[in-house]
Amino acid sequence: MLGFLKGLSVTMGQLPKKKVTLQYPEVMPELPDRFRGVHRFIPDLCIVCNQCARICPTDCITLSGTRDENRKMHIDTFDINFEICILCDLCVEVCPTDAILMSDTFELAVESRDHLKLDMQWLTESEEEYEEKYPDRVPSLDAVLGEDGAEVTE
Amino acid sequence: MTEDRTQKTESSPPSSEAAVMPPAAPGMTGPPDAASAASTAGSTASADAAPEKASSAKTSAATSPSPAKAAPPKKAPPPPNPWVEAAKAKAEELAQALASQLPNGWLEEVGAVHHQPMLRVRKQHFPAVFRAAHALPSWELDYLVCYTATDYKEHLEVVAYVESTKFGHMVCIKTRTEREAASVPSIVSVHPGANWEEREMFDLFGIEFTGHPDLRRIMMWDEYVGHPLRKDFVDPSLTEEVNRDGADS
Amino acid sequence: MALIPNGTDREPMRSEKGSAAAQNSAPAAQGHAPMPYGGPAVDDIRMEEMLLNVGPQHPSTHGVLRLLVRARGETIVEADPVIGYLHRGTEKLAENLQYTQIIPYTDRLDYLASMINNYALCHTVETAIDLEVPERAEHLRVLVMEMQRIASHLLFIGAYLLDLGAMSPFLYAFQERERIVQLFNRICGARLTYNYMRIGGVKYDAPEGWLDDVRDFVPWMKGKLEMYDRLITGNEIFLNRVRGIGVFDTKTALAYGISGVNLRSTGMRWDLRRNRPYSIYDRFEFDIPVGQHGDCFDRYYLHLLEMEQSLRIIEQVLAQMPDGPVLGKVPKIIRVPAGEYYCGVEGARGELGFYIVADGKDKPYRLKIRKPSFVNLQLLPELLRGQSLSNLIAILGAVDIVLGEVDA
């Protein structure tokens, strides 16, 4: 009986304590900058090296690009199939120009499977939203690109 | 946590633990059993490595004179790896100890798998080898660590790592079977824990374990046809016309 | 839980015509004559074995485990676990993946201890290619692995008590676990599928202030462990529920290949961190608590004691944490020399091992995962035989399985 009462005292001790739960979705959780949510994409930085598509364990990235008159590659299409993406972050890790990154969007429920085909436009909008939300986390484009648009090599 | 608990904990720092414990099993990076390595292989290199046991296993592996670290001059044949040599010597030792209890022709190969002693035996004697090794004094391989199969295209190989919880030996015992109508005698009578692993191999490799008490599929459903872990297995969903953009994924 | 009378073909989810339980139960059903008309004598009361289907969708089966239980009255005659509902063929998938690409898949095996799964794979590959891991990376790995062990054990205690009908420990356990998960979220950006380790080190160094937060976490967690002890360990209802049930001895455990807490609860001092030292565990002082009776209570209490030891290790890691790089010199494409490699580590549930057959390419020729839950679950039919039905959940819960790992 004693042990039972001892346990009950622990439970009673919890009563005056502050709540630890969060009133989601009214209150959104604070997510760290490393958080791996849905991708975001910066087309200007992409050099169409295809490394992200190759490292992807589930082959969910497809992309295509063309060469312009300056012999520079430009991205045309960039699609992520979110039906099979496992948010492993390997594509972000291999990207040499940080053109593909992760956002803090974790709400992945959609009404139709079609909405899980994320194209370049969606991903770019995701980037814009992220920049708006966390202006301090995003380096300005000028810092990444040189003044004449050439890449700054560190 | 105090009070009258039924558990007992024994505080022992790592250094004294090493003396109390049976010799640490030679894990993949761990040094070979110092005594046997020094006596059987006569390898001064691994004897040198043994005192470093107190430090990190990984560090001692790195500092041991393995050929990769020693960077031998190119084109010269690499010097024999002391770890492998010690494992081979240990395998020989076990083979000799077992020979008296097993009929002729039981052994097919003695060698080493990475840094572990390895015996490849004829499949008819597969359970007998485990039984003998279990009962063998000063070996007592009583703990089945890992039990699996591999499809080598020409044959199937069944691999078992058995360990002695008393002496710390870890030995790899293998056998081979043909791919068509593959069958291997079951070792469930010696190691009951092999039961599900054998069912899994039956399911995924199509190896018939004769003498198994309850051989049926475990991962796939009973009506399933094919053995997915075989190398020639083709996923039916990839050959049939499946709408990749649709419901299937 | 669905009750299914004997002799019916309508078994949900899966046809089990070949199963031992179904075959054995059929003659029993036919053997009984219809009840004699007019008041049966006591001996003539119709006694019939009943086939009880537990799961696969039941909260106390911790996932999608299905148990076919043959019961005579209240007593279990035979229990047959049916697994495979979560089989994804990880071993087959891995044959077509580069070694780095397999790491996210290991997250999904034992999803309550992803860090340890990550480590087991990386450790095996590192052993195979003889790669040296930087000191700081190794320390960070041990740190997160021990935190993971605490998180996993917490969830065990919470879920086990929930199985037995106690609601509040579950909520407390999640509160504590949340703090660890948040720390993991900050270091690797995920709350469950961490994908944190890489072959040759870890992906990220600890962010600013993270180590200090872990330092604050340790004493806090120690207080919480004392709270659990007060809350649960002495509770008479709990003790009567778990003492002396699900008992097995060391000999049985070794024969069945049982590892982890289940083995240690029988009194065997067997922990791979000591018995097959890997990583830098030989530099730390910690005890290996063992049980005496091998019953469900011992298994519960060992989880509590092991968390205490994990906290000790974390304290020592934090004190020794060196500076330096967190990723070693790793070739761009990792090719493992031809051969066979097996490495086992002490996972949260027992010996987690990876067996790799390599052929010199960047992908494994064959990858076998030695899954502790899978091996430990084999003992369940033995433990349940002859027990009362009401003990089923108590025994199953204490074996501590994760179906993501059992089915792989």
CSV table of N, CA, C and O in Angstrom, one decimal, chain A residues 1-12 14 17 20 29-37 51 53-59 85-90 92-93, chain C residues 97-98 100-102 104-105 107-108 168 172 175 182 185-191 193-196 198 203-207 224 227 230-232 234-237 332:
chain,number,residue,atom,x,y,z
A,1,MET,N,0.8,-1.2,0.0
A,1,MET,CA,0.0,0.0,0.0
A,1,MET,C,0.9,1.3,0.0
A,1,MET,O,0.6,2.3,-0.6
A,2,LEU,N,2.0,1.1,0.7
A,2,LEU,CA,2.9,2.3,0.8
A,2,LEU,C,3.4,2.7,-0.5
A,2,LEU,O,3.4,3.9,-0.9
A,3,GLY,N,3.9,1.7,-1.3
A,3,GLY,CA,4.4,2.1,-2.6
A,3,GLY,C,3.4,2.7,-3.5
A,3,GLY,O,3.7,3.6,-4.3
A,4,PHE,N,2.2,2.3,-3.4
A,4,PHE,CA,1.1,2.8,-4.2
A,4,PHE,C,0.9,4.3,-3.8
A,4,PHE,O,0.8,5.2,-4.7
A,5,LEU,N,0.9,4.6,-2.5
A,5,LEU,CA,0.7,6.0,-2.1
A,5,LEU,C,1.9,6.9,-2.5
A,5,LEU,O,1.7,8.0,-2.9
A,6,LYS,N,3.1,6.3,-2.5
A,6,LYS,CA,4.3,7.0,-2.9
A,6,LYS,C,4.2,7.4,-4.3
A,6,LYS,O,4.5,8.5,-4.7
A,7,GLY,N,3.7,6.4,-5.1
A,7,GLY,CA,3.5,6.7,-6.6
A,7,GLY,C,2.4,7.8,-6.8
A,7,GLY,O,2.6,8.7,-7.6
A,8,LEU,N,1.4,7.8,-5.9
A,8,LEU,CA,0.4,8.8,-6.1
A,8,LEU,C,0.9,10.2,-5.7
A,8,LEU,O,0.4,11.2,-6.3
A,9,SER,N,1.8,10.2,-4.8
A,9,SER,CA,2.4,11.5,-4.4
A,9,SER,C,3.1,12.1,-5.6
A,9,SER,O,3.1,13.3,-5.8
A,10,VAL,N,3.8,11.3,-6.4
A,10,VAL,CA,4.4,11.8,-7.6
A,10,VAL,C,3.4,12.4,-8.6
A,10,VAL,O,3.6,13.5,-9.1
A,11,THR,N,2.3,11.7,-8.7
A,11,THR,CA,1.3,12.2,-9.6
A,11,THR,C,0.7,13.5,-9.1
A,11,THR,O,0.5,14.4,-9.9
A,12,MET,N,0.5,13.5,-7.8
A,12,MET,CA,-0.1,14.8,-7.3
A,12,MET,C,0.9,15.9,-7.5
A,12,MET,O,0.6,17.1,-7.7
A,14,GLN,N,2.7,16.5,-9.8
A,14,GLN,CA,2.7,17.1,-11.2
A,14,GLN,C,1.6,18.2,-11.3
A,14,GLN,O,1.7,19.0,-12.3
A,17,LYS,N,2.6,21.8,-11.8
A,17,LYS,CA,3.6,22.1,-12.7
A,17,LYS,C,3.1,22.7,-14.0
A,17,LYS,O,1.9,22.5,-14.4
A,20,VAL,N,3.6,21.0,-20.5
A,20,VAL,CA,4.7,20.9,-21.5
A,20,VAL,C,4.1,20.7,-22.9
A,20,VAL,O,4.9,20.7,-23.8
A,29,PRO,N,5.5,24.6,-33.4
A,29,PRO,CA,6.7,24.4,-32.7
A,29,PRO,C,7.9,25.2,-33.3
A,29,PRO,O,7.8,25.5,-34.5
A,30,GLU,N,8.8,25.5,-32.5
A,30,GLU,CA,10.0,26.1,-33.0
A,30,GLU,C,11.0,25.1,-33.5
A,30,GLU,O,11.3,24.2,-32.8
A,31,LEU,N,11.4,25.2,-34.7
A,31,LEU,CA,12.2,24.2,-35.3
A,31,LEU,C,13.6,24.7,-35.5
A,31,LEU,O,13.8,25.9,-35.9
A,32,PRO,N,14.6,23.9,-35.3
A,32,PRO,CA,16.0,24.4,-35.4
A,32,PRO,C,16.4,24.6,-36.9
A,32,PRO,O,15.7,24.1,-37.8
A,33,ASP,N,17.4,25.2,-37.2
A,33,ASP,CA,17.8,25.5,-38.6
A,33,ASP,C,18.2,24.3,-39.3
A,33,ASP,O,18.2,24.3,-40.6
A,34,ARG,N,18.6,23.2,-38.6
A,34,ARG,CA,19.0,22.0,-39.3
A,34,ARG,C,17.8,21.2,-39.7
A,34,ARG,O,17.9,20.1,-40.3
A,35,PHE,N,16.6,21.6,-39.3
A,35,PHE,CA,15.4,20.7,-39.4
A,35,PHE,C,15.2,20.3,-40.9
A,35,PHE,O,15.4,21.1,-41.8
A,36,ARG,N,14.9,19.0,-41.1
A,36,ARG,CA,14.7,18.5,-42.4
A,36,ARG,C,13.2,18.4,-42.7
A,36,ARG,O,12.6,17.4,-42.5
A,37,GLY,N,12.7,19.5,-43.3
A,37,GLY,CA,11.3,19.5,-43.8
A,37,GLY,C,11.3,19.3,-45.3
A,37,GLY,O,12.3,18.8,-45.9
A,51,GLN,N,24.0,15.4,-59.2
A,51,GLN,CA,24.4,14.6,-58.1
A,51,GLN,C,23.3,14.2,-57.1
A,51,GLN,O,23.3,13.2,-56.6
A,53,ALA,N,20.2,13.7,-57.8
A,53,ALA,CA,19.4,12.6,-58.4
A,53,ALA,C,20.1,11.3,-58.2
A,53,ALA,O,19.5,10.2,-58.0
A,54,ARG,N,21.5,11.3,-58.3
A,54,ARG,CA,22.2,10.1,-58.2
A,54,ARG,C,22.3,9.5,-56.8
A,54,ARG,O,22.3,8.3,-56.6
A,55,ILE,N,22.4,10.4,-55.8
A,55,ILE,CA,22.6,10.0,-54.5
A,55,ILE,C,21.3,9.5,-53.9
A,55,ILE,O,21.3,8.8,-52.9
A,56,CYS,N,20.2,10.0,-54.4
A,56,CYS,CA,18.9,9.7,-53.8
A,56,CYS,C,18.6,8.2,-53.6
A,56,CYS,O,18.6,7.5,-54.6
A,57,PRO,N,18.5,7.7,-52.4
A,57,PRO,CA,18.3,6.3,-52.2
A,57,PRO,C,17.0,5.8,-52.9
A,57,PRO,O,16.9,4.6,-53.2
A,58,THR,N,16.0,6.6,-53.0
A,58,THR,CA,14.7,6.2,-53.5
A,58,THR,C,14.4,6.7,-54.9
A,58,THR,O,13.4,6.4,-55.5
A,59,ASP,N,15.4,7.3,-55.5
A,59,ASP,CA,15.2,7.8,-56.9
A,59,ASP,C,14.0,8.7,-57.1
A,59,ASP,O,13.2,8.5,-58.0
A,85,CYS,N,9.9,10.1,-51.3
A,85,CYS,CA,11.0,10.8,-50.6
A,85,CYS,C,11.0,10.4,-49.1
A,85,CYS,O,9.9,10.4,-48.5
A,86,ILE,N,12.2,10.1,-48.6
A,86,ILE,CA,12.3,9.8,-47.2
A,86,ILE,C,12.9,10.9,-46.4
A,86,ILE,O,13.3,10.6,-45.2
A,87,LEU,N,13.1,12.0,-46.9
A,87,LEU,CA,13.7,13.2,-46.2
A,87,LEU,C,15.0,12.8,-45.6
A,87,LEU,O,15.2,13.2,-44.4
A,88,CYS,N,15.9,12.2,-46.3
A,88,CYS,CA,17.1,11.7,-45.7
A,88,CYS,C,18.2,12.8,-45.8
A,88,CYS,O,19.2,12.6,-45.2
A,89,ASP,N,18.0,13.8,-46.6
A,89,ASP,CA,19.0,14.9,-46.6
A,89,ASP,C,20.2,14.6,-47.4
A,89,ASP,O,21.1,15.5,-47.4
A,90,LEU,N,20.3,13.5,-48.1
A,90,LEU,CA,21.5,13.2,-48.8
A,90,LEU,C,21.7,14.1,-50.0
A,90,LEU,O,22.8,14.5,-50.4
A,92,VAL,N,20.8,17.2,-50.2
A,92,VAL,CA,21.3,18.5,-49.7
A,92,VAL,C,22.8,18.4,-49.4
A,92,VAL,O,23.6,19.3,-49.7
A,93,GLU,N,23.2,17.3,-48.9
A,93,GLU,CA,24.6,17.1,-48.5
A,93,GLU,C,25.5,17.1,-49.7
A,93,GLU,O,26.6,17.6,-49.6
C,97,LEU,N,22.0,-0.4,-53.2
C,97,LEU,CA,22.3,0.9,-52.7
C,97,LEU,C,23.8,1.0,-52.3
C,97,LEU,O,24.4,0.0,-51.8
C,98,GLN,N,24.3,2.2,-52.5
C,98,GLN,CA,25.7,2.5,-52.0
C,98,GLN,C,25.6,2.5,-50.5
C,98,GLN,O,24.6,2.7,-49.9
C,100,THR,N,26.6,4.5,-48.2
C,100,THR,CA,26.0,5.7,-47.6
C,100,THR,C,24.5,5.8,-47.7
C,100,THR,O,23.8,6.2,-46.8
C,101,GLN,N,24.0,5.3,-48.8
C,101,GLN,CA,22.6,5.3,-49.1
C,101,GLN,C,21.8,4.4,-48.2
C,101,GLN,O,20.6,4.5,-48.0
C,102,ILE,N,22.5,3.4,-47.6
C,102,ILE,CA,21.8,2.4,-46.8
C,102,ILE,C,21.5,3.0,-45.4
C,102,ILE,O,20.5,2.7,-44.7
C,104,PRO,N,20.0,5.8,-44.3
C,104,PRO,CA,18.6,6.2,-44.0
C,104,PRO,C,17.7,5.0,-43.8
C,104,PRO,O,16.7,5.1,-43.1
C,105,TYR,N,18.0,3.9,-44.5
C,105,TYR,CA,17.2,2.7,-44.3
C,105,TYR,C,17.3,2.1,-42.9
C,105,TYR,O,16.4,1.5,-42.4
C,107,ASP,N,17.7,3.7,-40.3
C,107,ASP,CA,16.8,4.5,-39.4
C,107,ASP,C,15.5,3.8,-39.1
C,107,ASP,O,14.9,4.0,-38.1
C,108,ARG,N,15.1,3.1,-40.1
C,108,ARG,CA,13.7,2.6,-40.1
C,108,ARG,C,13.6,1.2,-39.6
C,108,ARG,O,12.5,0.6,-39.7
C,168,SER,N,-0.4,7.3,-16.6
C,168,SER,CA,0.5,8.4,-16.4
C,168,SER,C,2.0,8.2,-16.7
C,168,SER,O,2.6,9.1,-17.2
C,172,TYR,N,4.5,10.7,-18.7
C,172,TYR,CA,5.8,11.2,-18.2
C,172,TYR,C,7.0,10.8,-19.1
C,172,TYR,O,7.9,11.6,-19.4
C,175,GLN,N,7.3,12.9,-22.0
C,175,GLN,CA,7.8,14.2,-21.6
C,175,GLN,C,9.4,14.2,-21.6
C,175,GLN,O,10.0,15.1,-22.1
C,182,GLN,N,14.2,16.5,-28.9
C,182,GLN,CA,14.5,17.9,-29.3
C,182,GLN,C,16.0,18.1,-29.4
C,182,GLN,O,16.4,18.8,-30.3
C,185,ASN,N,16.9,16.7,-32.6
C,185,ASN,CA,16.4,17.5,-33.7
C,185,ASN,C,17.4,18.7,-34.0
C,185,ASN,O,17.6,19.1,-35.1
C,186,ARG,N,18.0,19.2,-32.9
C,186,ARG,CA,18.9,20.3,-33.1
C,186,ARG,C,20.2,19.9,-33.7
C,186,ARG,O,20.8,20.6,-34.5
C,187,ILE,N,20.6,18.6,-33.4
C,187,ILE,CA,21.9,18.2,-33.9
C,187,ILE,C,21.8,17.7,-35.3
C,187,ILE,O,22.8,17.8,-36.1
C,188,CYS,N,20.7,17.0,-35.6
C,188,CYS,CA,20.7,16.4,-37.0
C,188,CYS,C,19.4,16.7,-37.8
C,188,CYS,O,19.3,16.3,-38.9
C,189,GLY,N,18.5,17.5,-37.2
C,189,GLY,CA,17.4,17.9,-38.0
C,189,GLY,C,16.3,17.0,-38.2
C,189,GLY,O,15.4,17.2,-39.1
C,190,ALA,N,16.2,16.0,-37.4
C,190,ALA,CA,15.0,15.1,-37.4
C,190,ALA,C,14.7,14.6,-36.0
C,190,ALA,O,15.6,14.5,-35.2
C,191,ARG,N,13.5,14.2,-35.9
C,191,ARG,CA,13.1,13.7,-34.6
C,191,ARG,C,13.0,12.2,-34.4
C,191,ARG,O,13.0,11.7,-33.3
C,193,THR,N,13.9,9.8,-37.6
C,193,THR,CA,14.8,9.1,-38.5
C,193,THR,C,16.0,10.0,-38.7
C,193,THR,O,16.1,10.8,-39.6
C,194,TYR,N,17.0,9.8,-37.9
C,194,TYR,CA,18.1,10.8,-37.7
C,194,TYR,C,19.0,10.9,-38.9
C,194,TYR,O,19.4,11.9,-39.3
C,195,ASN,N,19.4,9.7,-39.4
C,195,ASN,CA,20.4,9.7,-40.5
C,195,ASN,C,21.6,10.6,-40.2
C,195,ASN,O,22.1,11.4,-40.9
C,196,TYR,N,22.1,10.4,-38.9
C,196,TYR,CA,23.1,11.3,-38.4
C,196,TYR,C,24.5,10.8,-38.7
C,196,TYR,O,25.4,11.6,-38.9
C,198,ARG,N,27.7,9.0,-40.5
C,198,ARG,CA,28.3,8.7,-41.8
C,198,ARG,C,29.4,7.8,-41.7
C,198,ARG,O,30.0,7.7,-40.6
C,203,LYS,N,27.6,13.4,-39.4
C,203,LYS,CA,27.3,14.5,-40.4
C,203,LYS,C,27.6,15.9,-39.9
C,203,LYS,O,28.1,16.7,-40.6
C,204,TYR,N,27.1,16.2,-38.7
C,204,TYR,CA,27.3,17.5,-38.2
C,204,TYR,C,28.1,17.5,-36.9
C,204,TYR,O,27.9,16.6,-36.1
C,205,ASP,N,28.8,18.6,-36.6
C,205,ASP,CA,29.3,18.8,-35.3
C,205,ASP,C,28.1,19.3,-34.5
C,205,ASP,O,27.1,19.7,-35.0
C,206,ALA,N,28.3,19.3,-33.1
C,206,ALA,CA,27.3,19.8,-32.3
C,206,ALA,C,27.1,21.3,-32.5
C,206,ALA,O,28.1,22.0,-32.6
C,207,PRO,N,25.9,21.8,-32.6
C,207,PRO,CA,25.7,23.2,-32.7
C,207,PRO,C,26.0,23.9,-31.4
C,207,PRO,O,26.2,23.3,-30.4
C,224,LYS,N,14.6,12.6,-12.7
C,224,LYS,CA,13.5,11.9,-13.3
C,224,LYS,C,13.5,10.4,-13.0
C,224,LYS,O,12.5,9.8,-12.8
C,227,MET,N,12.3,9.7,-9.8
C,227,MET,CA,10.8,9.8,-9.8
C,227,MET,C,10.2,8.6,-10.3
C,227,MET,O,9.2,8.1,-9.8
C,230,ARG,N,10.2,6.0,-7.7
C,230,ARG,CA,9.1,6.2,-6.7
C,230,ARG,C,7.8,5.9,-7.3
C,230,ARG,O,6.9,5.3,-6.6
C,231,LEU,N,7.6,6.3,-8.5
C,231,LEU,CA,6.2,6.2,-9.1
C,231,LEU,C,5.9,4.7,-9.4
C,231,LEU,O,4.7,4.3,-9.1
C,232,ILE,N,6.8,3.9,-9.9
C,232,ILE,CA,6.5,2.6,-10.4
C,232,ILE,C,7.0,1.5,-9.5
C,232,ILE,O,6.2,0.6,-9.2
C,234,GLY,N,7.8,0.7,-6.6
C,234,GLY,CA,7.2,0.2,-5.4
C,234,GLY,C,5.7,-0.2,-5.5
C,234,GLY,O,5.2,-0.7,-4.5
C,235,ASN,N,5.1,0.1,-6.6
C,235,ASN,CA,3.7,0.0,-6.7
C,235,ASN,C,3.2,-1.4,-6.6
C,235,ASN,O,3.6,-2.3,-7.4
C,236,GLU,N,2.4,-1.7,-5.6
C,236,GLU,CA,2.1,-3.1,-5.3
C,236,GLU,C,1.3,-3.8,-6.4
C,236,GLU,O,1.5,-4.9,-6.7
C,237,ILE,N,0.4,-3.0,-7.1
C,237,ILE,CA,-0.4,-3.5,-8.2
C,237,ILE,C,0.6,-4.0,-9.3
C,237,ILE,O,0.5,-5.1,-9.9
C,332,LYS,N,35.6,9.3,-51.8
C,332,LYS,CA,34.4,9.8,-52.3
C,332,LYS,C,33.4,8.7,-52.5
C,332,LYS,O,32.2,8.8,-52.2
